[in-house]
Coordinates of C-alpha atoms in Angstrom, one line a residue:
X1088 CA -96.8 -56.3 25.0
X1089 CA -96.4 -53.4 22.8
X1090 CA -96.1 -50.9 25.5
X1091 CA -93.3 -53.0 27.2
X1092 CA -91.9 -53.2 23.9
X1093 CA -91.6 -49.3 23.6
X1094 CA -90.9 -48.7 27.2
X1095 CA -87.9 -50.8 26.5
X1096 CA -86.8 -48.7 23.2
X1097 CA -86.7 -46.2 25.5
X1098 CA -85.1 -46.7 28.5
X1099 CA -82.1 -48.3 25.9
X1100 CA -82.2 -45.1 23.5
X1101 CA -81.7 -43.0 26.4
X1102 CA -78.9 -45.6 27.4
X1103 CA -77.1 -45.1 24.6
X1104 CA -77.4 -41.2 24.4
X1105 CA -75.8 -41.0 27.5
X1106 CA -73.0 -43.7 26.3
X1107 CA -72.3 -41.8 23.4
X1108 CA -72.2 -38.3 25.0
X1109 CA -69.7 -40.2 27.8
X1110 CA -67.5 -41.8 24.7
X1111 CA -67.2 -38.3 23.1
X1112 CA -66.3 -36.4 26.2
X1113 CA -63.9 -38.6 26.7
X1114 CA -62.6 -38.9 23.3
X1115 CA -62.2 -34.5 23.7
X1116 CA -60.9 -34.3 26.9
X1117 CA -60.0 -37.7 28.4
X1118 CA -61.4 -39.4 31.9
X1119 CA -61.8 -38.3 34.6
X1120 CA -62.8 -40.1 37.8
X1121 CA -66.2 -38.3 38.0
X1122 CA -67.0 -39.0 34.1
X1123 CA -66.5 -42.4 35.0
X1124 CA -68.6 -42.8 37.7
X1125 CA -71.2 -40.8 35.9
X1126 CA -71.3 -43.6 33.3
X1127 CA -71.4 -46.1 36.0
X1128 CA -74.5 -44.4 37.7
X1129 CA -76.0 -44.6 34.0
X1130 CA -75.4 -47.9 33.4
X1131 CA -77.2 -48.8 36.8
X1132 CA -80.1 -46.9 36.0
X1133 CA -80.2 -48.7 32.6
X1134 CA -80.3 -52.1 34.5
X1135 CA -82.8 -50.9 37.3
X1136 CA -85.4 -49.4 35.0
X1137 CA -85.1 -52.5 32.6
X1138 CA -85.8 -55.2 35.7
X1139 CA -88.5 -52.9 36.9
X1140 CA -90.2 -52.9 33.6
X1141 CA -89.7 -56.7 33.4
X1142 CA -91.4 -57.1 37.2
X1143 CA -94.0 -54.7 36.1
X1144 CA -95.2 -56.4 32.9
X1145 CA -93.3 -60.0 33.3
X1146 CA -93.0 -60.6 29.2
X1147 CA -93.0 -64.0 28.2
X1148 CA -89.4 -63.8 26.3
X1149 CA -90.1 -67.1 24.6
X1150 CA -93.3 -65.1 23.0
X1151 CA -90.9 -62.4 22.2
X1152 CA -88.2 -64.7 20.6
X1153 CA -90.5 -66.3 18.3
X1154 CA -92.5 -63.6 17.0
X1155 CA -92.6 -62.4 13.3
X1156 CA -92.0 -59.0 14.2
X1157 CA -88.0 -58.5 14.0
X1158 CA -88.4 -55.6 16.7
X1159 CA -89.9 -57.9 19.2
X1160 CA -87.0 -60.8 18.7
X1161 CA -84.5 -58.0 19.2
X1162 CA -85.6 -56.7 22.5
X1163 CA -86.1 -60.6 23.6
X1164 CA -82.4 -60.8 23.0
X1165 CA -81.4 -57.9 24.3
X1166 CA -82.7 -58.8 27.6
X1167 CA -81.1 -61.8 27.2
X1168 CA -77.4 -60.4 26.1
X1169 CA -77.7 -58.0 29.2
X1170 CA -77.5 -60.9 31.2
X1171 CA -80.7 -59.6 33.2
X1172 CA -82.4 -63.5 32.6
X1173 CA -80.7 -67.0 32.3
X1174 CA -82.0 -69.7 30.0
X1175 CA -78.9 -72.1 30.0
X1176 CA -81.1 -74.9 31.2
X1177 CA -83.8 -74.6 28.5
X1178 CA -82.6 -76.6 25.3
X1179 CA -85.6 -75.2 23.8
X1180 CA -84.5 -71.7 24.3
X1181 CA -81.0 -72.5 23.1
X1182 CA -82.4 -74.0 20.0
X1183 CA -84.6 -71.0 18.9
X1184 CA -81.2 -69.1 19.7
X1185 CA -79.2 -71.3 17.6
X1186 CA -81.8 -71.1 14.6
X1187 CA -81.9 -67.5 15.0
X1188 CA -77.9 -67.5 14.8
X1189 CA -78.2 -69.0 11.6
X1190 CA -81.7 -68.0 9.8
X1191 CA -81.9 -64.4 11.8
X1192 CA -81.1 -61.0 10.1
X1193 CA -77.4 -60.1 10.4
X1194 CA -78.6 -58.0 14.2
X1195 CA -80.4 -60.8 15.4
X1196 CA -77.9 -63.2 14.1
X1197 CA -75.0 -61.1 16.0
X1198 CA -76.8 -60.9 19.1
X1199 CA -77.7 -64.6 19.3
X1200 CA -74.3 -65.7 18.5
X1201 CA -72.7 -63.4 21.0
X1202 CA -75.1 -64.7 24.0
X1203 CA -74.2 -68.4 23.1
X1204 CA -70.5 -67.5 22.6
X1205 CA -70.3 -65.4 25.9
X1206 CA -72.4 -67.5 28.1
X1207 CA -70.5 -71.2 26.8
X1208 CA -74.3 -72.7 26.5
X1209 CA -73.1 -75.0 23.8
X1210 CA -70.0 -77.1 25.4
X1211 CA -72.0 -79.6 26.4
X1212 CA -75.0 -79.4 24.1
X1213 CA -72.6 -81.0 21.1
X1214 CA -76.0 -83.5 20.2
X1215 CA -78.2 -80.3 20.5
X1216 CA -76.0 -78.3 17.9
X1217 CA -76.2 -81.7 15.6
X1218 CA -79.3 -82.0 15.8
X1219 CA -80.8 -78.5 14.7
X1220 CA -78.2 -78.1 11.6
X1221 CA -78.8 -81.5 10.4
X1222 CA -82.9 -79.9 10.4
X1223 CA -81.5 -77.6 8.4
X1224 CA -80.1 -80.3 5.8
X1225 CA -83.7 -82.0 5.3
X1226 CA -85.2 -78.6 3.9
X1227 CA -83.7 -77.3 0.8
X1228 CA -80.7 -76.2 1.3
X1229 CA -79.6 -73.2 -0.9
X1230 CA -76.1 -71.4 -0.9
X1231 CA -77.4 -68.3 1.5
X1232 CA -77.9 -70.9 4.2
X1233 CA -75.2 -73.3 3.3
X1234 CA -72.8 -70.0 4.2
X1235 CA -74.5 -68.9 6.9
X1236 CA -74.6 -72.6 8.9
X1237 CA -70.6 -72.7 7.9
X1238 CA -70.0 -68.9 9.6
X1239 CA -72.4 -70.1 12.4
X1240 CA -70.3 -73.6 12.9
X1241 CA -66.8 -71.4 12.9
X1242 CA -68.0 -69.2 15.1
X1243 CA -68.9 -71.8 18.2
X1244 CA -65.3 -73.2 17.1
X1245 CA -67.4 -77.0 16.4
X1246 CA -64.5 -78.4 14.2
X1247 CA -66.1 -81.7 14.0
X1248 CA -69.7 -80.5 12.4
X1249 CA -68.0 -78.2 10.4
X1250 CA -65.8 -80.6 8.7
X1251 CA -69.0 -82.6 7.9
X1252 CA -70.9 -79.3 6.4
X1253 CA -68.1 -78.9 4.2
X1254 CA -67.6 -82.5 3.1
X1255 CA -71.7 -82.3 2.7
X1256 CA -71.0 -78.8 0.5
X1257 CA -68.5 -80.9 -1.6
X1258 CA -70.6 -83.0 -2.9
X1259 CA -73.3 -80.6 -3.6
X1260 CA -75.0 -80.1 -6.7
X1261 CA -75.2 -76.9 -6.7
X1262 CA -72.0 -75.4 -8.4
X1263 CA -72.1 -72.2 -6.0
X1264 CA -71.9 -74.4 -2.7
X1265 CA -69.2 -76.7 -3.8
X1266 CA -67.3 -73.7 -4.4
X1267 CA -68.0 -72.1 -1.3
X1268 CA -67.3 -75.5 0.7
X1269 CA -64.0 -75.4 -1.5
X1270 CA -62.9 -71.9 -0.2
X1271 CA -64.2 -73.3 3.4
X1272 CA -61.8 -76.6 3.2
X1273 CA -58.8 -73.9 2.2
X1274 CA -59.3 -71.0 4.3
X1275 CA -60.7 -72.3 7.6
X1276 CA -60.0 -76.7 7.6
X1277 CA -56.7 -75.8 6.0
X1278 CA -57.3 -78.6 3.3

């Protein structure tokens, strides 16, 4: 796993070198036609070495996305951003993305977030989204989490559950949350 893991790094490092080098020619001396099709050639190469590498060592993503090492979670959503595999059908995918969305470091929770947003796997998956931030409410809850199950509820737009989290945050007894789900009802419920 670890050499598709570096293979990986480096097929996107080289990616983005030639990204950047295509943004700053541009950004000295405008487009032109055959810059843009240089970038286009690029970005196909990106997307033909990356599925080759994933026919060559056919990584379990689900491995990937659940591993302890941060590096590993980031390339498994990566893949997954790039739209090179679909999970929409697996709830148990969606929830590990959810929970990463919320518990994840602020790249992983970005990433996760933007695959969900972009690929609308949560308009019907309303008892899904319930059911994985009320898990969160039978742990203890402290305020980092609290704010970070609010941003993730604002961000899929889910009115309804984040109405609740506030109300929940209201009656908190923790001083810091009930001043958080305060600012919440004001700025984003309007209340």
């Amino acid at each position: 796993m670890n050499d598709f893991i570096k293979k990986f790094i480096a097929i996107e490092d080289f990616f983005n070198e030639e990204t950047r080098n295509f943004i700053e020619s541009v950004q000295r001396n405008g487009i032109t036609w055959s810059k843009y099709e240089l970038q286009e050639i690029a970005l196909n190469q990106y997307y033909y070495r990356v599925r080759s590498l994933l026919l060559e060592y056919e990584p379990d993503l689900m491995f990937l996305l659940c591993s302890n090492d941060s590096e590993h979670r980031r390339v498994s959503l990566k893949l997954i951003k790039d739209g090179l595999l679909d999970f929409s059908l697996s709830d148990l995918f969606i929830e590990k993305l959810i929970n990463i969305s919320i518990i994840g470091n602020d790249e992983e929770k970005k990433l996760s977030r933007n695959i969900i947003i972009s690929r609308e796997w949560l308009l019907t998956r309303h008892e899904l989204v319930g059911n994985i931030v009320s898990n969160f409410y039978k742990i203890d809850l402290d305020y980092y989490l609290y704010k970070d199950i609010g941003e993730f509820l604002y961000v899929i737009k889910n009115n309804v559950l984040l109405n609740i989290h506030i109300k929940l945050g209201i009656h908190s007894q923790d001083k810091d949350i009930v001043e958080l789900a305060n600012e919440m009802k004001k700025n984003l419920v309007g209340g």
